[in-house]
PDB file of C-alpha atoms in Angstrom:
ATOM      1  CA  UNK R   1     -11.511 -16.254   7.129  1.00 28.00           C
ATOM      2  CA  UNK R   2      -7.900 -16.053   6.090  1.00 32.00           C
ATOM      3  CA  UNK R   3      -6.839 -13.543   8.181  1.00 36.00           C
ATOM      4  CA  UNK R   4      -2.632 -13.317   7.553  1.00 38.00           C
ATOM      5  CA  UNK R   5      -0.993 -10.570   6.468  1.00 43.00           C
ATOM      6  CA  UNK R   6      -1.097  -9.852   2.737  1.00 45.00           C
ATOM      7  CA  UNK R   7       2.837  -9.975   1.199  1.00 50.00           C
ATOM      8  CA  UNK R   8       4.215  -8.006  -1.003  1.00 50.00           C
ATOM      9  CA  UNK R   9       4.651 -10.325  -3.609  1.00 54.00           C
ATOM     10  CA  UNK R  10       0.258 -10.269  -3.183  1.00 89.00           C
ATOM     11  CA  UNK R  11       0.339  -6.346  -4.810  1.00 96.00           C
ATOM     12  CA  UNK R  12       1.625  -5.520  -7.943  1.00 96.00           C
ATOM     13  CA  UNK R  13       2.612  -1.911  -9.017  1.00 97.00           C
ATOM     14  CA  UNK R  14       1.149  -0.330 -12.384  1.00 97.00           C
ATOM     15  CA  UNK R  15       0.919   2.818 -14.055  1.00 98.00           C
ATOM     16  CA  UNK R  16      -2.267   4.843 -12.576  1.00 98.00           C
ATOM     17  CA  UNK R  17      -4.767   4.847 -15.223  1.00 97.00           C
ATOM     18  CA  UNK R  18      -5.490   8.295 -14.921  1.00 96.00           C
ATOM     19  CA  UNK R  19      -8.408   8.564 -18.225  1.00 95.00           C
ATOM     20  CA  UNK R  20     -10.257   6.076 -15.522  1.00 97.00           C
ATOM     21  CA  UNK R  21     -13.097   7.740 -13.513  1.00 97.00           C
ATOM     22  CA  UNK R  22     -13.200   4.620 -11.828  1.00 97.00           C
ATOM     23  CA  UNK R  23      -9.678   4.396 -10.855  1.00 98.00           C
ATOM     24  CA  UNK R  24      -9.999   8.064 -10.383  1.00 98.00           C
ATOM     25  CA  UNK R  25     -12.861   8.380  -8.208  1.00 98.00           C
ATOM     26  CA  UNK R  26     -11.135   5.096  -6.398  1.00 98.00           C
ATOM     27  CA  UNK R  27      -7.884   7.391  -5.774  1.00 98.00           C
ATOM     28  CA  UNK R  28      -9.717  10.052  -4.476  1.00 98.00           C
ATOM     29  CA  UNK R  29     -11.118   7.746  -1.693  1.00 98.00           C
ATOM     30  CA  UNK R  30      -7.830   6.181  -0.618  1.00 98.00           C
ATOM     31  CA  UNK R  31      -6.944   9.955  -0.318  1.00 98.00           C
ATOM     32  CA  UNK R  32      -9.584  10.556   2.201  1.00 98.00           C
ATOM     33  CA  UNK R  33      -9.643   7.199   4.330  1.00 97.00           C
ATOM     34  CA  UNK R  34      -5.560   8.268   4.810  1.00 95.00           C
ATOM     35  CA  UNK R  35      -6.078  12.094   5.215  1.00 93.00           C
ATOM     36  CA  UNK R  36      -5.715  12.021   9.145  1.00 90.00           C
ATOM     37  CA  UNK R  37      -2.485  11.569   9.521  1.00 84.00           C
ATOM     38  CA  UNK R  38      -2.106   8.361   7.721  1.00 86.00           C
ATOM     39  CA  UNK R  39      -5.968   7.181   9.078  1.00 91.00           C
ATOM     40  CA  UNK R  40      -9.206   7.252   8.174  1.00 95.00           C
ATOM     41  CA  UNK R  41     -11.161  10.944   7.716  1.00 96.00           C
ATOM     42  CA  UNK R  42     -14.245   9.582   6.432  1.00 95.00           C
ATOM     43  CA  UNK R  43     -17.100  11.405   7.968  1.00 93.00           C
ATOM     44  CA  UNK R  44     -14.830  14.483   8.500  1.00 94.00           C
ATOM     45  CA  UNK R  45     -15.063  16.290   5.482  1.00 94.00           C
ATOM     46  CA  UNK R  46     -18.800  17.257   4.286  1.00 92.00           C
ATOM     47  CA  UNK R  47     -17.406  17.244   0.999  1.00 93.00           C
ATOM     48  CA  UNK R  48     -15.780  14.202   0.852  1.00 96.00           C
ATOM     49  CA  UNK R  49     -14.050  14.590  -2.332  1.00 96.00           C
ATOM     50  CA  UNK R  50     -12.063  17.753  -1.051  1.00 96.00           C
ATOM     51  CA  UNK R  51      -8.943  16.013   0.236  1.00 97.00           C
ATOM     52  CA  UNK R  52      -8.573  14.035  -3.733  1.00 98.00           C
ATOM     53  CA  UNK R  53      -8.896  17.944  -4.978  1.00 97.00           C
ATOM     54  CA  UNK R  54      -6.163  18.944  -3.021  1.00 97.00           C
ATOM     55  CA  UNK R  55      -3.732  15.872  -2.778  1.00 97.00           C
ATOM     56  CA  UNK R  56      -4.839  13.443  -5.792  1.00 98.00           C
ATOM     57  CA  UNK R  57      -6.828  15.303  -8.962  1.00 98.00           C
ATOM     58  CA  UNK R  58      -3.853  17.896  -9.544  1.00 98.00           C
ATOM     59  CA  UNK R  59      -1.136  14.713 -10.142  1.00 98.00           C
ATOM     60  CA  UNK R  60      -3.517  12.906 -11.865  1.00 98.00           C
ATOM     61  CA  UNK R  61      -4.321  15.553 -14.340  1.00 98.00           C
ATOM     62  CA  UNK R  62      -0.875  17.339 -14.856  1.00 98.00           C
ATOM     63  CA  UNK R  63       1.791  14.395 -14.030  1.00 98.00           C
ATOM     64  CA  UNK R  64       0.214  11.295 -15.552  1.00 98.00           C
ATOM     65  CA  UNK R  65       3.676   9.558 -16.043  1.00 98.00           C
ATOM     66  CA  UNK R  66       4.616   9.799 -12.406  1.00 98.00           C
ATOM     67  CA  UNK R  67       1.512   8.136 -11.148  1.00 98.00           C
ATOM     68  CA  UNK R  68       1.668   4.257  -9.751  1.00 98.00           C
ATOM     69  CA  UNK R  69      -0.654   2.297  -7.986  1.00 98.00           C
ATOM     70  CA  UNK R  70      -0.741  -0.732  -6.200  1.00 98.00           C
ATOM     71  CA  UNK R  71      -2.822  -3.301  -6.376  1.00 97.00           C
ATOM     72  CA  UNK R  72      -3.824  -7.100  -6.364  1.00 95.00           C
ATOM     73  CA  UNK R  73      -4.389  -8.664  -9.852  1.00 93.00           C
ATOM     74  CA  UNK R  74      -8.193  -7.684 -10.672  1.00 92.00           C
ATOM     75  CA  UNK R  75      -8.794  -5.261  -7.826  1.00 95.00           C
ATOM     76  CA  UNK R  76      -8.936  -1.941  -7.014  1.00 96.00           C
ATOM     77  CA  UNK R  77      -6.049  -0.116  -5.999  1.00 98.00           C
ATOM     78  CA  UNK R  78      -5.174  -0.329  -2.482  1.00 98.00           C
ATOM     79  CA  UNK R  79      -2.308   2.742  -2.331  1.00 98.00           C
ATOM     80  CA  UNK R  80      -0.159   5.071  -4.873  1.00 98.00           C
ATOM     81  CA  UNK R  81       2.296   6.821  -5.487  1.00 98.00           C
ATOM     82  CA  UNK R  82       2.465  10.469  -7.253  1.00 98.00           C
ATOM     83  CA  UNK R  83       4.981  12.792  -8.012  1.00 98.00           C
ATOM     84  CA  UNK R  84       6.043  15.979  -9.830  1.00 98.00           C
ATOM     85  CA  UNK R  85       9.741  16.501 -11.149  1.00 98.00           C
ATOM     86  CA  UNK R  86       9.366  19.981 -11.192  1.00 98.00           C
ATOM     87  CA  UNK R  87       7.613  21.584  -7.937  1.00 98.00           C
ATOM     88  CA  UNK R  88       7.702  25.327  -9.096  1.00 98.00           C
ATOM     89  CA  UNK R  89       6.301  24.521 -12.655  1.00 98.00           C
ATOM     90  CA  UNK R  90       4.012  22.436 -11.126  1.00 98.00           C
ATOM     91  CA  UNK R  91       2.602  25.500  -8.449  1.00 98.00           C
ATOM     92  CA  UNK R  92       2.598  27.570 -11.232  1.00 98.00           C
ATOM     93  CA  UNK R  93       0.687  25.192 -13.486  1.00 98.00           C
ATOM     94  CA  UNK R  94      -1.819  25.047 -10.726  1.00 98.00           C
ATOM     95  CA  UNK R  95      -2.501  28.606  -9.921  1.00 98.00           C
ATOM     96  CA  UNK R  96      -3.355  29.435 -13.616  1.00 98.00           C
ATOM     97  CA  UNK R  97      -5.412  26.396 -14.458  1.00 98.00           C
ATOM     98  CA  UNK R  98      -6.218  23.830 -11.615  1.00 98.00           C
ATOM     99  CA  UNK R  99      -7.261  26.325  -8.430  1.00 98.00           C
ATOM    100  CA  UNK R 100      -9.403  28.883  -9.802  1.00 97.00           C
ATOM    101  CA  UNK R 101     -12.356  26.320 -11.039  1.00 95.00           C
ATOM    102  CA  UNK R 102     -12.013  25.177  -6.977  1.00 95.00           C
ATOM    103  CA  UNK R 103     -12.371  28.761  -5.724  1.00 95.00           C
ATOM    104  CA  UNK R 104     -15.324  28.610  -8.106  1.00 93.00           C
ATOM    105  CA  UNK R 105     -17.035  26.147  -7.191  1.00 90.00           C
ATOM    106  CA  UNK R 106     -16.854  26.302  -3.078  1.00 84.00           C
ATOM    107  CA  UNK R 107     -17.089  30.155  -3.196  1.00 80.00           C
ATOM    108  CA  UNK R 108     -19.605  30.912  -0.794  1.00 70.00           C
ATOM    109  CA  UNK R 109     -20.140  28.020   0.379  1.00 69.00           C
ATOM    110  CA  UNK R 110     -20.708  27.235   4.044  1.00 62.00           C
ATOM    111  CA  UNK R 111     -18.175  25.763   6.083  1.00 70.00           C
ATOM    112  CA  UNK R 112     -17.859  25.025  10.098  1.00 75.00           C
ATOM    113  CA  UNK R 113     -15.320  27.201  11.585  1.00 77.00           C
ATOM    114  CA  UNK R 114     -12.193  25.137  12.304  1.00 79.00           C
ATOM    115  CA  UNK R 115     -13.960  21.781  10.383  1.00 90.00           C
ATOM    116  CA  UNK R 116     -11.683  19.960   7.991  1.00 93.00           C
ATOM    117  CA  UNK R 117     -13.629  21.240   4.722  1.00 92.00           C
ATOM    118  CA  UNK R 118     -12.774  24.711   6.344  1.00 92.00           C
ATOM    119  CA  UNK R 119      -8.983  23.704   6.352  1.00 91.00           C
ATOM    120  CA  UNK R 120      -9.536  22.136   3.185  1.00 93.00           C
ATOM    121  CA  UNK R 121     -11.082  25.263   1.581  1.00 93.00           C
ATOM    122  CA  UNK R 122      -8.187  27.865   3.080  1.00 92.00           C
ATOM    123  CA  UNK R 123      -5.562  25.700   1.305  1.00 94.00           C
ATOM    124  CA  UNK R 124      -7.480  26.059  -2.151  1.00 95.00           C
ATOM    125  CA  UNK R 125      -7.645  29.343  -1.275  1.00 94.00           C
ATOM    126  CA  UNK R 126      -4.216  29.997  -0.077  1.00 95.00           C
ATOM    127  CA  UNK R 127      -2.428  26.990  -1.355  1.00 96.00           C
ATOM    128  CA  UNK R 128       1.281  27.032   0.269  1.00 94.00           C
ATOM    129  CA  UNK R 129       4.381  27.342  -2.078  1.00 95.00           C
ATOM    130  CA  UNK R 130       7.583  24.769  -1.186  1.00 96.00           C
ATOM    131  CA  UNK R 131      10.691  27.172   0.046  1.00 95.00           C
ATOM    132  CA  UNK R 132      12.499  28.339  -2.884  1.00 97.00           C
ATOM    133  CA  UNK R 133      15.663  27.196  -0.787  1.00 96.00           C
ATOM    134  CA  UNK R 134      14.257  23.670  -0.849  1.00 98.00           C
ATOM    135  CA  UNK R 135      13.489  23.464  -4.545  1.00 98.00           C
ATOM    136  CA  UNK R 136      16.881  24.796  -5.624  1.00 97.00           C
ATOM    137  CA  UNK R 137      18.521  21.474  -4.703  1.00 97.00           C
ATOM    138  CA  UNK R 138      15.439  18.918  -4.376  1.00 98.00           C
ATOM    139  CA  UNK R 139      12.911  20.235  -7.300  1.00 98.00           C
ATOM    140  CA  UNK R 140      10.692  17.251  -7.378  1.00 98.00           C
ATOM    141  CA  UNK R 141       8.219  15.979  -4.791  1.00 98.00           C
ATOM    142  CA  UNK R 142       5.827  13.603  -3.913  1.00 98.00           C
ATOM    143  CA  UNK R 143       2.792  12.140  -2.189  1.00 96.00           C
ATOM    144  CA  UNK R 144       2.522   8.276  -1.152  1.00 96.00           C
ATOM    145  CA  UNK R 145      -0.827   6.911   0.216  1.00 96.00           C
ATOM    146  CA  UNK R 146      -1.843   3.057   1.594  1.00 96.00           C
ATOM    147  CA  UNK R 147      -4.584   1.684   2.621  1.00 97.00           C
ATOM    148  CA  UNK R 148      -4.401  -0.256   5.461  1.00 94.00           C
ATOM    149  CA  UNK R 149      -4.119  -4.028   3.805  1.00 94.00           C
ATOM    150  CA  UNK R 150      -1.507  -3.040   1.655  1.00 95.00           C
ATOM    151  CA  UNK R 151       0.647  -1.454   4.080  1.00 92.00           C
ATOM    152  CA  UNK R 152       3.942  -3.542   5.608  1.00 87.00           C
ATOM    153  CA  UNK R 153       5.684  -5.679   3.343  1.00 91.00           C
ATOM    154  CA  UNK R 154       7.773  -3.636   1.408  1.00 94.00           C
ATOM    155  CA  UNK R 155       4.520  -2.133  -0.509  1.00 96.00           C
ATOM    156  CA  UNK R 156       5.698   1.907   0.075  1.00 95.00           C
ATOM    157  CA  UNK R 157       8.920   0.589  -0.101  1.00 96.00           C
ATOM    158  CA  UNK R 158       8.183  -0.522  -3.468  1.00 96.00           C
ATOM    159  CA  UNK R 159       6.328   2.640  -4.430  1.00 97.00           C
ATOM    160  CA  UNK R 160       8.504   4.990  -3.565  1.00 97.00           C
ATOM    161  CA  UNK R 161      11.430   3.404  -5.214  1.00 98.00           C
ATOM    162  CA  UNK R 162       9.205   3.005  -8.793  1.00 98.00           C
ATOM    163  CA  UNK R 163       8.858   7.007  -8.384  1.00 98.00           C
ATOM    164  CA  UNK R 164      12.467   7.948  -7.438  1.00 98.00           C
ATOM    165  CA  UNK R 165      13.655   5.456 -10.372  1.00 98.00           C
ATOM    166  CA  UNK R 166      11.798   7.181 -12.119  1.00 98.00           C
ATOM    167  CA  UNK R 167      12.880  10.499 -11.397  1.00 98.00           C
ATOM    168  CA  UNK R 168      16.774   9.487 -11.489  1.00 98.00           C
ATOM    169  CA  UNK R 169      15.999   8.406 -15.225  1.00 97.00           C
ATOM    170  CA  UNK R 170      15.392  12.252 -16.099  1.00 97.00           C
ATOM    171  CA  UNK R 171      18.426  13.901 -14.408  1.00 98.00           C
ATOM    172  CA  UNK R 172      16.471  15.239 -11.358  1.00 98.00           C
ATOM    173  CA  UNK R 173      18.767  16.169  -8.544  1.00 98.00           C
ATOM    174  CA  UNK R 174      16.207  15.873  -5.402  1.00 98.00           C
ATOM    175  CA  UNK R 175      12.838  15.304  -4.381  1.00 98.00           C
ATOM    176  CA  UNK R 176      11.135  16.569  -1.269  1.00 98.00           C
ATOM    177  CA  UNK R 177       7.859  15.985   0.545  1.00 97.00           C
ATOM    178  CA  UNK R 178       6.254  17.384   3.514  1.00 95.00           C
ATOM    179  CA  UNK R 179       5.058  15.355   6.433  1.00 93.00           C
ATOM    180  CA  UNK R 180       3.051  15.679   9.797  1.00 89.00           C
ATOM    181  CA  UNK R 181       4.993  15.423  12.566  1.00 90.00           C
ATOM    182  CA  UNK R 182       2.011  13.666  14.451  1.00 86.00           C
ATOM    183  CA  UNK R 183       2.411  10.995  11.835  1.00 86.00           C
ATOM    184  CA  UNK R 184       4.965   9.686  13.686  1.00 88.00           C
ATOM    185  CA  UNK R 185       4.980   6.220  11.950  1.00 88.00           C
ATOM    186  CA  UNK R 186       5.407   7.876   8.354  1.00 89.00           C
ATOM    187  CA  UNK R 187       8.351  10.467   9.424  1.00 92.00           C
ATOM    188  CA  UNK R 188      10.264   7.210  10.891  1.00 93.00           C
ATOM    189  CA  UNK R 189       9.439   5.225   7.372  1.00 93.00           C
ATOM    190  CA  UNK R 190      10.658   8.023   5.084  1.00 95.00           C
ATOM    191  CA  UNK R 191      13.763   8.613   7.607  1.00 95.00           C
ATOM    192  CA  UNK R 192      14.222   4.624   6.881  1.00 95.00           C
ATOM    193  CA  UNK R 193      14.546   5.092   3.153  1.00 96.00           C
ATOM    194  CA  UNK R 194      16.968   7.886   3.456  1.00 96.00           C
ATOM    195  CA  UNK R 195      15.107  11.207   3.288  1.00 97.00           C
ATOM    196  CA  UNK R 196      16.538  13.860   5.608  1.00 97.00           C
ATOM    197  CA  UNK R 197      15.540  16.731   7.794  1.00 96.00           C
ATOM    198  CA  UNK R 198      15.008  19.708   5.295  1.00 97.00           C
ATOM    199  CA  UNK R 199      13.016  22.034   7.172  1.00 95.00           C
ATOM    200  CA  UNK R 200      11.146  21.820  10.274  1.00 93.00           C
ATOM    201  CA  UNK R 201       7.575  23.606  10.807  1.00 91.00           C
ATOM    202  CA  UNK R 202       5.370  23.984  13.721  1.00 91.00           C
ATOM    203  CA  UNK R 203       3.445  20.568  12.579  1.00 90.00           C
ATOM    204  CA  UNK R 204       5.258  19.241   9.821  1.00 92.00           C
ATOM    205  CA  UNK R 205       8.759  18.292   8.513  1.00 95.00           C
ATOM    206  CA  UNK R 206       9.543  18.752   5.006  1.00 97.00           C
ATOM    207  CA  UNK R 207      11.966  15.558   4.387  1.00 97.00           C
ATOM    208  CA  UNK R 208      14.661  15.632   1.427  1.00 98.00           C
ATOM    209  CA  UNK R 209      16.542  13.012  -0.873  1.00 98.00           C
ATOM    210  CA  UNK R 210      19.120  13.561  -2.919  1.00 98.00           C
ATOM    211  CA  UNK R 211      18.693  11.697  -6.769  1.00 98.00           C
ATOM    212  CA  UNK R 212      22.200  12.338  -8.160  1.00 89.00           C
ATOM    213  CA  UNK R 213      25.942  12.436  -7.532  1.00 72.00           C
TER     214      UNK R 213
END
């Protein structure tokens, strides 16, 4: 068994292929074996597809073009990158169209008090708005996920940089993201690539870049 690091020359970005259930359902997965602050939360969630709901489906389904995956020629994909260019549209988008068919479906459903599908279930419910002070400079935002093969080697480097490209090509001014401050490794990767200190919350940062000028 080969057991060397994969490089990055070994992945190859491509647009997600979001009509795919496969590629989907494959998404939604990477989702939850990173949803612990960058590890695995498989076997914390009785619904396991809760985290992909939240953090995957809604890019999938209303930002197709800022949607990138990485992967090795053949394979699945082993991380992605999505993104929105316009956060408020996008919450708004959302509220009328993506949430309600969630509150739907898990209304009275049981959930463990303080268990992840409980956290899961109050964000549906609940979900939080980006700070109207944030969006006014840096309107677009995103959410990067690896596995652990692909990460190292320049792979969220790479990701990232398809996204903001991406986002530079239609005027946008800023993107933001939010990120746990117990992921400590993430926080120092993002502060690598030039994202700065926005806002700071009682277990999260919310990191900024500027696009333009």
């Amino acid at each position: 068994m080969n057991d060397r690091p994969q490089s990055a020359a070994e992945f190859e970005i491509r647009a997600a292929r979001t009509d795919d259930a496969a590629e989907t359902d494959r998404l939604y997965d990477i989702c939850l074996r990173t949803a612990a602050s960058g590890k695995d939360a498989t076997g914390s969630f009785e619904d396991p597809r809760l985290p992909g709901d939240i953090f995957t489906g809604p890019y999938l389904r209303y930002a197709p073009d800022l949607a990138w995956v990485l992967a090795r020629a053949g394979e699945p994909a082993s991380g992605y990158v999505l993104g929105v260019a316009d956060t408020v549209a996008f919450e708004e988008t959302l509220e009328r169209e993506w949430w309600p068919a969630l509150r739907a479906r898990h209304s009275g459903a049981p959930s463990r008090e303080g268990s992840a599908d409980a956290f899961a279930r109050k964000w549906i419910d609940r979900p939080p708005t980006a700070s109207a002070d944030v969006v006014a400079a840096y309107p677009a935002h995103l959410h990067i996920d690896l596995l652990p093969e692909a990460q190292g080697g320049g792979n969220g480097s790479r990701l990232i940089h398809t996204l903001l490209g991406a986002l530079r090509t239609r005027g946008v001014p800023g993107v933001h993201l939010g990120v746990g401050k117990a992921n400590a490794a993430a926080v120092g990767f993002y502060r690598h690539l030039g994202f700065e200190e926005l806002v700071e919350e009682p277990a999260a940062f919310v990191l900024g870049m500027r696009l333009q000028g």
